[in-house]
Amino acid sequence: MATTANSQIHRFHQYKYIDAVRWLPVLSAFNRFAVLATSDFDSNLSSIEIHSFKPNPLSFEFQSSWTSPSPISSLKSSQFLQNSIIAATTSSGSLHFLFADSTDATLQSKVSIPEDELHSVSETCIDLMDGGVECVTVGDDGKVNLVTVGNSNLNYRRLFDSGGLVSYTAVKWASPVEFATGGYGFGLHWDKNLNSGIVHSIDIHPSRKHTCLAGGSLGTVLAWDLRWQQQPIILSGTGAGAGDEAGNSAVQSISESEVWEVQYDRCIKSNTSSTRILPAMICSEDGILGVIEQGEEPIELLAEPCAINSFDIDQHNPLDVICSLEWESVAILTRQ
């Protein structure tokens, strides 16, 4: 596995558990803000915090916070008109939208859907449409909901309810009218050479909406191409070292544990054709933050002694990556 030293890494201790991190999109080119979902086990309080980040002089300063009724299970951020939007689901099943000023990230208002209306389980996942006010939620209970932000409230409708026969653990918008879901048993039709597992994260590239990227159990990362649906393309995984029946060459596994999040890496310019999978970044339970590309040696960006449970690539500056470390820290990595 290749490593890279062409990066600056800054770690900021938080004295509380970090459940998830996201960059907060803002209009200002001079201000940078991060959103943290935190849990303080001493006080038994969970919250969403906004911090400002400045590389020179280096600082990561607390700006504002909102106390959540229970731990955050899924966190997303987006921008709509003059507002930065934060969407979060909780372990009690509630959904919350926080609206922040797009210049200084000051929290301005909040609308919510109370617990048990959308989901009756603690494990839920959401995705917030880029540049829009629609959110899709999925959960272990097999329910899929579409939520729309109104002037002062949230409207929702149930799109599907499996009655518990199917459980969903991941969701991602592909277009304003399409989204992909993943769940237990590798619900994206996982390769039969791999053991059963769970899809934890999905990403879809805006320029290649026919390809769905998924990460899950046993270090597995795969791409599902809707144009060739018979066989997924395995990019990493403990069960994929010998290649597959479709003739794909053996791949190197970047991790052997749970892959908690995957995102296409827009920083790396790939020269591959439209039939090759674009580079992807992953984080894992065994402390790896890295980049994988089809047919190439994986690149290790971080190797921590604890889990990296989430990360986010800055859409406006993809050289900057923020990630949450299990041992109560936030790391910001700037690639050169």
Tab-separated table of C-alpha atoms in Angstrom, residues 34-322:
chain	number	residue	atom	x	y	z
A	34	ALA	CA	-17.239	22.587	10.128
A	35	VAL	CA	-20.278	20.859	11.625
A	36	LEU	CA	-19.723	18.283	14.384
A	37	ALA	CA	-22.223	15.825	15.861
A	38	THR	CA	-20.974	15.225	19.415
A	39	SER	CA	-21.854	13.111	22.450
A	40	ASP	CA	-20.698	13.938	25.976
A	41	PHE	CA	-21.013	10.790	28.076
A	42	ASP	CA	-20.213	12.638	31.315
A	43	SER	CA	-23.186	14.991	30.961
A	44	ASN	CA	-25.251	12.596	28.815
A	45	LEU	CA	-25.783	15.396	26.276
A	46	SER	CA	-25.652	15.239	22.490
A	47	SER	CA	-25.321	18.277	20.277
A	48	ILE	CA	-24.557	19.713	16.860
A	49	GLU	CA	-21.669	22.171	16.971
A	50	ILE	CA	-20.331	24.653	14.425
A	51	HIS	CA	-16.607	25.446	14.500
A	52	SER	CA	-14.638	27.934	12.424
A	53	PHE	CA	-11.409	26.735	10.830
A	54	LYS	CA	-8.514	29.013	9.915
A	55	PRO	CA	-5.285	27.560	8.521
A	56	ASN	CA	-3.172	30.690	9.106
A	57	PRO	CA	-2.868	31.324	11.945
A	58	LEU	CA	-4.117	27.841	12.748
A	59	SER	CA	-7.342	27.740	14.769
A	60	PHE	CA	-10.448	25.594	15.201
A	61	GLU	CA	-12.822	27.647	17.320
A	62	PHE	CA	-16.276	26.880	18.673
A	63	GLN	CA	-18.971	29.146	17.185
A	64	SER	CA	-22.387	27.867	18.240
A	65	SER	CA	-24.309	24.715	19.135
A	66	TRP	CA	-27.733	23.131	19.347
A	67	THR	CA	-28.621	20.470	21.912
A	68	SER	CA	-30.126	17.322	20.419
A	69	PRO	CA	-32.768	15.239	22.247
A	70	SER	CA	-30.664	12.111	21.651
A	71	PRO	CA	-27.427	11.065	19.876
A	72	ILE	CA	-27.109	11.931	16.197
A	73	SER	CA	-27.338	8.912	13.899
A	74	SER	CA	-26.868	10.679	10.530
A	75	LEU	CA	-25.627	14.152	9.576
A	76	LYS	CA	-25.695	16.071	6.273
A	77	SER	CA	-25.167	19.668	5.154
A	78	SER	CA	-26.056	21.665	2.061
A	79	GLN	CA	-26.772	25.177	0.849
A	80	PHE	CA	-30.040	26.662	-0.389
A	81	LEU	CA	-30.344	30.313	-1.432
A	82	GLN	CA	-28.883	32.424	1.411
A	83	ASN	CA	-28.936	29.666	4.015
A	84	SER	CA	-26.601	26.862	4.968
A	85	ILE	CA	-28.687	23.820	5.938
A	86	ILE	CA	-27.818	21.107	8.448
A	87	ALA	CA	-30.010	17.989	8.535
A	88	ALA	CA	-29.730	15.315	11.221
A	89	THR	CA	-31.597	12.264	12.430
A	90	THR	CA	-31.329	11.003	15.994
A	91	SER	CA	-31.315	7.622	17.709
A	92	SER	CA	-34.861	8.352	18.942
A	93	GLY	CA	-36.101	8.668	15.353
A	94	SER	CA	-36.544	12.446	15.153
A	95	LEU	CA	-35.402	14.613	12.214
A	96	HIS	CA	-34.068	18.150	12.573
A	97	PHE	CA	-33.224	20.897	10.091
A	98	LEU	CA	-30.982	23.726	11.301
A	99	PHE	CA	-30.590	26.890	9.227
A	100	ALA	CA	-27.410	28.959	9.483
A	101	ASP	CA	-26.355	32.234	7.929
A	102	SER	CA	-24.319	31.536	4.778
A	103	THR	CA	-21.751	34.196	5.687
A	104	ASP	CA	-20.888	33.683	9.350
A	105	ALA	CA	-22.648	30.316	10.051
A	106	THR	CA	-24.791	31.797	12.852
A	107	LEU	CA	-27.676	29.447	13.678
A	108	GLN	CA	-30.950	31.207	12.843
A	109	SER	CA	-33.856	28.753	13.025
A	110	LYS	CA	-34.863	25.100	13.342
A	111	VAL	CA	-37.738	22.873	12.238
A	112	SER	CA	-38.231	19.263	13.344
A	113	ILE	CA	-40.257	16.115	12.986
A	114	PRO	CA	-40.664	14.407	16.380
A	115	GLU	CA	-39.590	10.862	17.193
A	116	ASP	CA	-41.511	7.823	15.926
A	117	GLU	CA	-43.220	9.694	13.069
A	118	LEU	CA	-40.633	8.766	10.431
A	119	HIS	CA	-38.883	5.763	11.991
A	120	SER	CA	-39.315	3.539	15.024
A	121	VAL	CA	-35.676	2.415	15.256
A	122	SER	CA	-32.399	4.017	16.298
A	123	GLU	CA	-30.413	3.218	13.150
A	124	THR	CA	-31.399	5.661	10.400
A	125	CYS	CA	-29.662	7.376	7.490
A	126	ILE	CA	-30.472	10.511	5.505
A	127	ASP	CA	-29.295	12.316	2.413
A	128	LEU	CA	-29.926	15.981	1.702
A	129	MET	CA	-30.311	17.019	-1.908
A	130	ASP	CA	-27.545	19.347	-3.082
A	131	GLY	CA	-28.869	22.869	-3.546
A	132	GLY	CA	-32.368	21.834	-2.577
A	133	VAL	CA	-34.690	21.407	0.366
A	134	GLU	CA	-35.637	17.755	-0.027
A	135	CYS	CA	-34.329	14.995	2.193
A	136	VAL	CA	-34.730	11.220	1.965
A	137	THR	CA	-34.625	9.092	5.126
A	138	VAL	CA	-34.229	5.310	5.487
A	139	GLY	CA	-33.987	3.024	8.488
A	140	ASP	CA	-33.631	-0.458	9.939
A	141	ASP	CA	-37.426	-0.616	10.072
A	142	GLY	CA	-37.591	-0.742	6.262
A	143	LYS	CA	-39.265	2.648	5.889
A	144	VAL	CA	-38.318	5.184	3.211
A	145	ASN	CA	-39.543	8.780	3.580
A	146	LEU	CA	-39.314	11.949	1.508
A	147	VAL	CA	-39.155	15.159	3.551
A	148	THR	CA	-39.618	18.660	2.093
A	149	VAL	CA	-38.806	21.888	3.908
A	150	GLY	CA	-41.635	24.438	3.906
A	151	ASN	CA	-41.625	28.060	5.046
A	152	SER	CA	-41.846	27.165	8.731
A	153	ASN	CA	-42.421	23.414	8.828
A	154	LEU	CA	-41.459	20.051	7.375
A	155	ASN	CA	-43.769	18.054	5.119
A	156	TYR	CA	-43.179	14.371	4.554
A	157	ARG	CA	-44.681	11.336	2.875
A	158	ARG	CA	-43.801	7.671	3.128
A	159	LEU	CA	-42.504	6.297	-0.148
A	160	PHE	CA	-42.115	2.680	0.960
A	161	ASP	CA	-42.573	0.461	3.982
A	162	SER	CA	-41.253	-3.095	3.860
A	163	GLY	CA	-42.921	-3.951	7.158
A	164	GLY	CA	-39.535	-4.968	8.534
A	165	LEU	CA	-38.785	-7.480	5.780
A	166	VAL	CA	-35.991	-5.260	4.419
A	167	SER	CA	-33.677	-3.027	6.452
A	168	TYR	CA	-31.947	0.036	5.007
A	169	THR	CA	-28.638	1.424	6.275
A	170	ALA	CA	-27.554	3.879	3.543
A	171	VAL	CA	-29.101	6.240	0.984
A	172	LYS	CA	-27.847	8.700	-1.646
A	173	TRP	CA	-29.526	11.047	-4.136
A	174	ALA	CA	-28.620	10.354	-7.783
A	175	SER	CA	-30.769	13.113	-9.314
A	176	PRO	CA	-33.743	15.278	-8.255
A	177	VAL	CA	-36.016	12.287	-8.927
A	178	GLU	CA	-33.790	9.262	-8.139
A	179	PHE	CA	-31.908	7.869	-5.153
A	180	ALA	CA	-30.124	4.647	-4.265
A	181	THR	CA	-30.427	2.644	-1.038
A	182	GLY	CA	-28.297	-0.046	0.596
A	183	GLY	CA	-28.775	-2.371	3.530
A	184	TYR	CA	-28.080	-5.718	5.141
A	185	GLY	CA	-26.840	-8.642	3.088
A	186	PHE	CA	-25.035	-6.186	0.807
A	187	GLY	CA	-28.291	-5.012	-0.728
A	188	LEU	CA	-26.534	-3.691	-3.830
A	189	HIS	CA	-26.223	-7.339	-4.989
A	190	TRP	CA	-22.837	-7.956	-3.351
A	191	ASP	CA	-20.403	-10.284	-5.075
A	192	LYS	CA	-21.129	-13.904	-4.177
A	193	ASN	CA	-17.436	-14.530	-3.439
A	194	LEU	CA	-17.725	-12.233	-0.409
A	195	ASN	CA	-19.282	-13.029	2.938
A	196	SER	CA	-22.552	-11.392	3.903
A	197	GLY	CA	-22.319	-7.925	5.371
A	198	ILE	CA	-23.802	-4.455	5.586
A	199	VAL	CA	-23.647	-1.440	3.272
A	200	HIS	CA	-22.699	1.534	5.461
A	201	SER	CA	-22.296	4.267	2.857
A	202	ILE	CA	-23.191	5.103	-0.756
A	203	ASP	CA	-21.965	7.789	-3.138
A	204	ILE	CA	-22.930	8.682	-6.706
A	205	HIS	CA	-20.776	10.924	-8.889
A	206	PRO	CA	-22.727	13.847	-10.443
A	207	SER	CA	-21.186	13.234	-13.875
A	208	ARG	CA	-21.628	9.427	-13.799
A	209	LYS	CA	-25.029	8.772	-12.313
A	210	HIS	CA	-25.093	5.250	-13.742
A	211	THR	CA	-22.418	4.176	-11.232
A	212	CYS	CA	-23.056	3.702	-7.517
A	213	LEU	CA	-20.162	3.432	-5.054
A	214	ALA	CA	-20.704	1.480	-1.826
A	215	GLY	CA	-18.648	0.656	1.258
A	216	GLY	CA	-19.415	-1.845	3.989
A	217	SER	CA	-18.262	-4.846	5.986
A	218	LEU	CA	-14.856	-6.581	5.783
A	219	GLY	CA	-13.175	-3.597	4.139
A	220	THR	CA	-15.344	-4.020	1.065
A	221	VAL	CA	-15.733	-1.200	-1.446
A	222	LEU	CA	-17.532	-1.879	-4.692
A	223	ALA	CA	-18.993	-0.037	-7.647
A	224	TRP	CA	-22.304	-0.998	-9.198
A	225	ASP	CA	-22.649	0.000	-12.848
A	226	LEU	CA	-26.267	0.028	-14.024
A	227	ARG	CA	-25.116	-0.583	-17.602
A	228	TRP	CA	-23.611	-3.966	-16.636
A	229	GLN	CA	-25.690	-5.258	-13.760
A	230	GLN	CA	-24.487	-8.860	-13.607
A	231	GLN	CA	-21.329	-8.240	-11.606
A	232	PRO	CA	-20.194	-5.462	-9.233
A	233	ILE	CA	-16.675	-4.083	-9.601
A	234	ILE	CA	-14.725	-4.853	-6.432
A	235	LEU	CA	-12.293	-2.072	-5.480
A	236	SER	CA	-11.307	-3.355	-2.024
A	237	GLY	CA	-12.231	-6.205	0.290
A	238	THR	CA	-10.821	-9.166	2.171
A	239	GLY	CA	-12.721	-11.608	-0.023
A	240	ALA	CA	-11.681	-10.091	-3.341
A	241	GLY	CA	-7.960	-10.759	-3.376
A	242	ALA	CA	-8.207	-13.505	-5.965
A	243	GLY	CA	-10.185	-11.521	-8.529
A	244	ASP	CA	-13.721	-12.319	-9.653
A	245	GLU	CA	-15.657	-14.274	-12.251
A	246	ALA	CA	-16.031	-11.222	-14.508
A	247	GLY	CA	-12.297	-11.250	-15.153
A	248	ASN	CA	-11.417	-8.281	-12.967
A	249	SER	CA	-7.848	-8.570	-11.696
A	250	ALA	CA	-7.044	-9.162	-8.060
A	251	VAL	CA	-7.372	-6.058	-5.896
A	252	GLN	CA	-5.506	-4.916	-2.803
A	253	SER	CA	-7.613	-4.358	0.266
A	254	ILE	CA	-7.039	-1.005	1.938
A	255	SER	CA	-8.846	-2.157	5.111
A	256	GLU	CA	-10.017	-5.374	6.735
A	257	SER	CA	-12.735	-3.848	8.929
A	258	GLU	CA	-15.953	-1.855	8.527
A	259	VAL	CA	-15.782	0.877	5.875
A	260	TRP	CA	-17.890	3.594	7.480
A	261	GLU	CA	-17.940	6.106	4.648
A	262	VAL	CA	-17.105	6.380	0.946
A	263	GLN	CA	-16.959	9.442	-1.288
A	264	TYR	CA	-15.707	9.998	-4.805
A	265	ASP	CA	-12.417	11.888	-4.560
A	266	ARG	CA	-12.793	14.919	-6.813
A	267	CYS	CA	-9.249	16.040	-5.975
A	268	ILE	CA	-7.561	13.297	-7.979
A	269	LYS	CA	-7.680	13.784	-11.734
A	270	SER	CA	-8.067	10.351	-13.259
A	271	ASN	CA	-7.074	9.682	-16.845
A	272	THR	CA	-9.219	6.590	-17.029
A	273	SER	CA	-11.908	6.129	-19.633
A	274	SER	CA	-15.619	6.303	-18.922
A	275	THR	CA	-15.628	2.545	-18.324
A	276	ARG	CA	-13.237	2.815	-15.362
A	277	ILE	CA	-14.353	3.713	-11.846
A	278	LEU	CA	-13.259	7.145	-10.640
A	279	PRO	CA	-11.012	7.400	-7.529
A	280	ALA	CA	-12.737	7.097	-4.150
A	281	MET	CA	-11.863	8.014	-0.555
A	282	ILE	CA	-12.797	5.787	2.381
A	283	CYS	CA	-12.527	5.732	6.167
A	284	SER	CA	-12.627	2.614	8.317
A	285	GLU	CA	-12.968	1.090	11.767
A	286	ASP	CA	-9.277	0.137	11.791
A	287	GLY	CA	-8.217	3.783	11.480
A	288	ILE	CA	-7.556	4.125	7.753
A	289	LEU	CA	-8.296	7.182	5.639
A	290	GLY	CA	-7.258	6.410	2.109
A	291	VAL	CA	-7.876	6.633	-1.616
A	292	ILE	CA	-8.552	3.690	-3.901
A	293	GLU	CA	-8.642	3.631	-7.676
A	294	GLN	CA	-9.488	0.745	-9.957
A	295	GLY	CA	-6.337	-1.076	-11.051
A	296	GLU	CA	-4.032	1.077	-8.879
A	297	GLU	CA	-2.294	0.600	-5.546
A	298	PRO	CA	-4.295	2.113	-2.646
A	299	ILE	CA	-3.003	5.376	-1.149
A	300	GLU	CA	-2.981	5.672	2.629
A	301	LEU	CA	-3.577	9.245	3.829
A	302	LEU	CA	-3.976	8.544	7.551
A	303	ALA	CA	-3.368	5.489	9.730
A	304	GLU	CA	-4.708	6.095	13.240
A	305	PRO	CA	-4.687	3.823	16.328
A	306	CYS	CA	-8.458	4.341	16.589
A	307	ALA	CA	-11.473	4.229	14.286
A	308	ILE	CA	-12.133	7.001	11.770
A	309	ASN	CA	-15.922	6.960	11.743
A	310	SER	CA	-16.670	9.737	9.224
A	311	PHE	CA	-15.047	12.228	6.862
A	312	ASP	CA	-16.012	14.927	4.384
A	313	ILE	CA	-14.254	16.393	1.339
A	314	ASP	CA	-14.711	20.142	0.926
A	315	GLN	CA	-16.713	20.643	-2.281
A	316	HIS	CA	-15.214	24.092	-2.901
A	317	ASN	CA	-11.662	23.030	-2.070
A	318	PRO	CA	-11.343	19.239	-2.479
A	319	LEU	CA	-7.746	19.347	-1.234
A	320	ASP	CA	-9.144	19.743	2.294
A	321	VAL	CA	-10.586	16.739	4.145
A	322	ILE	CA	-12.063	16.716	7.650
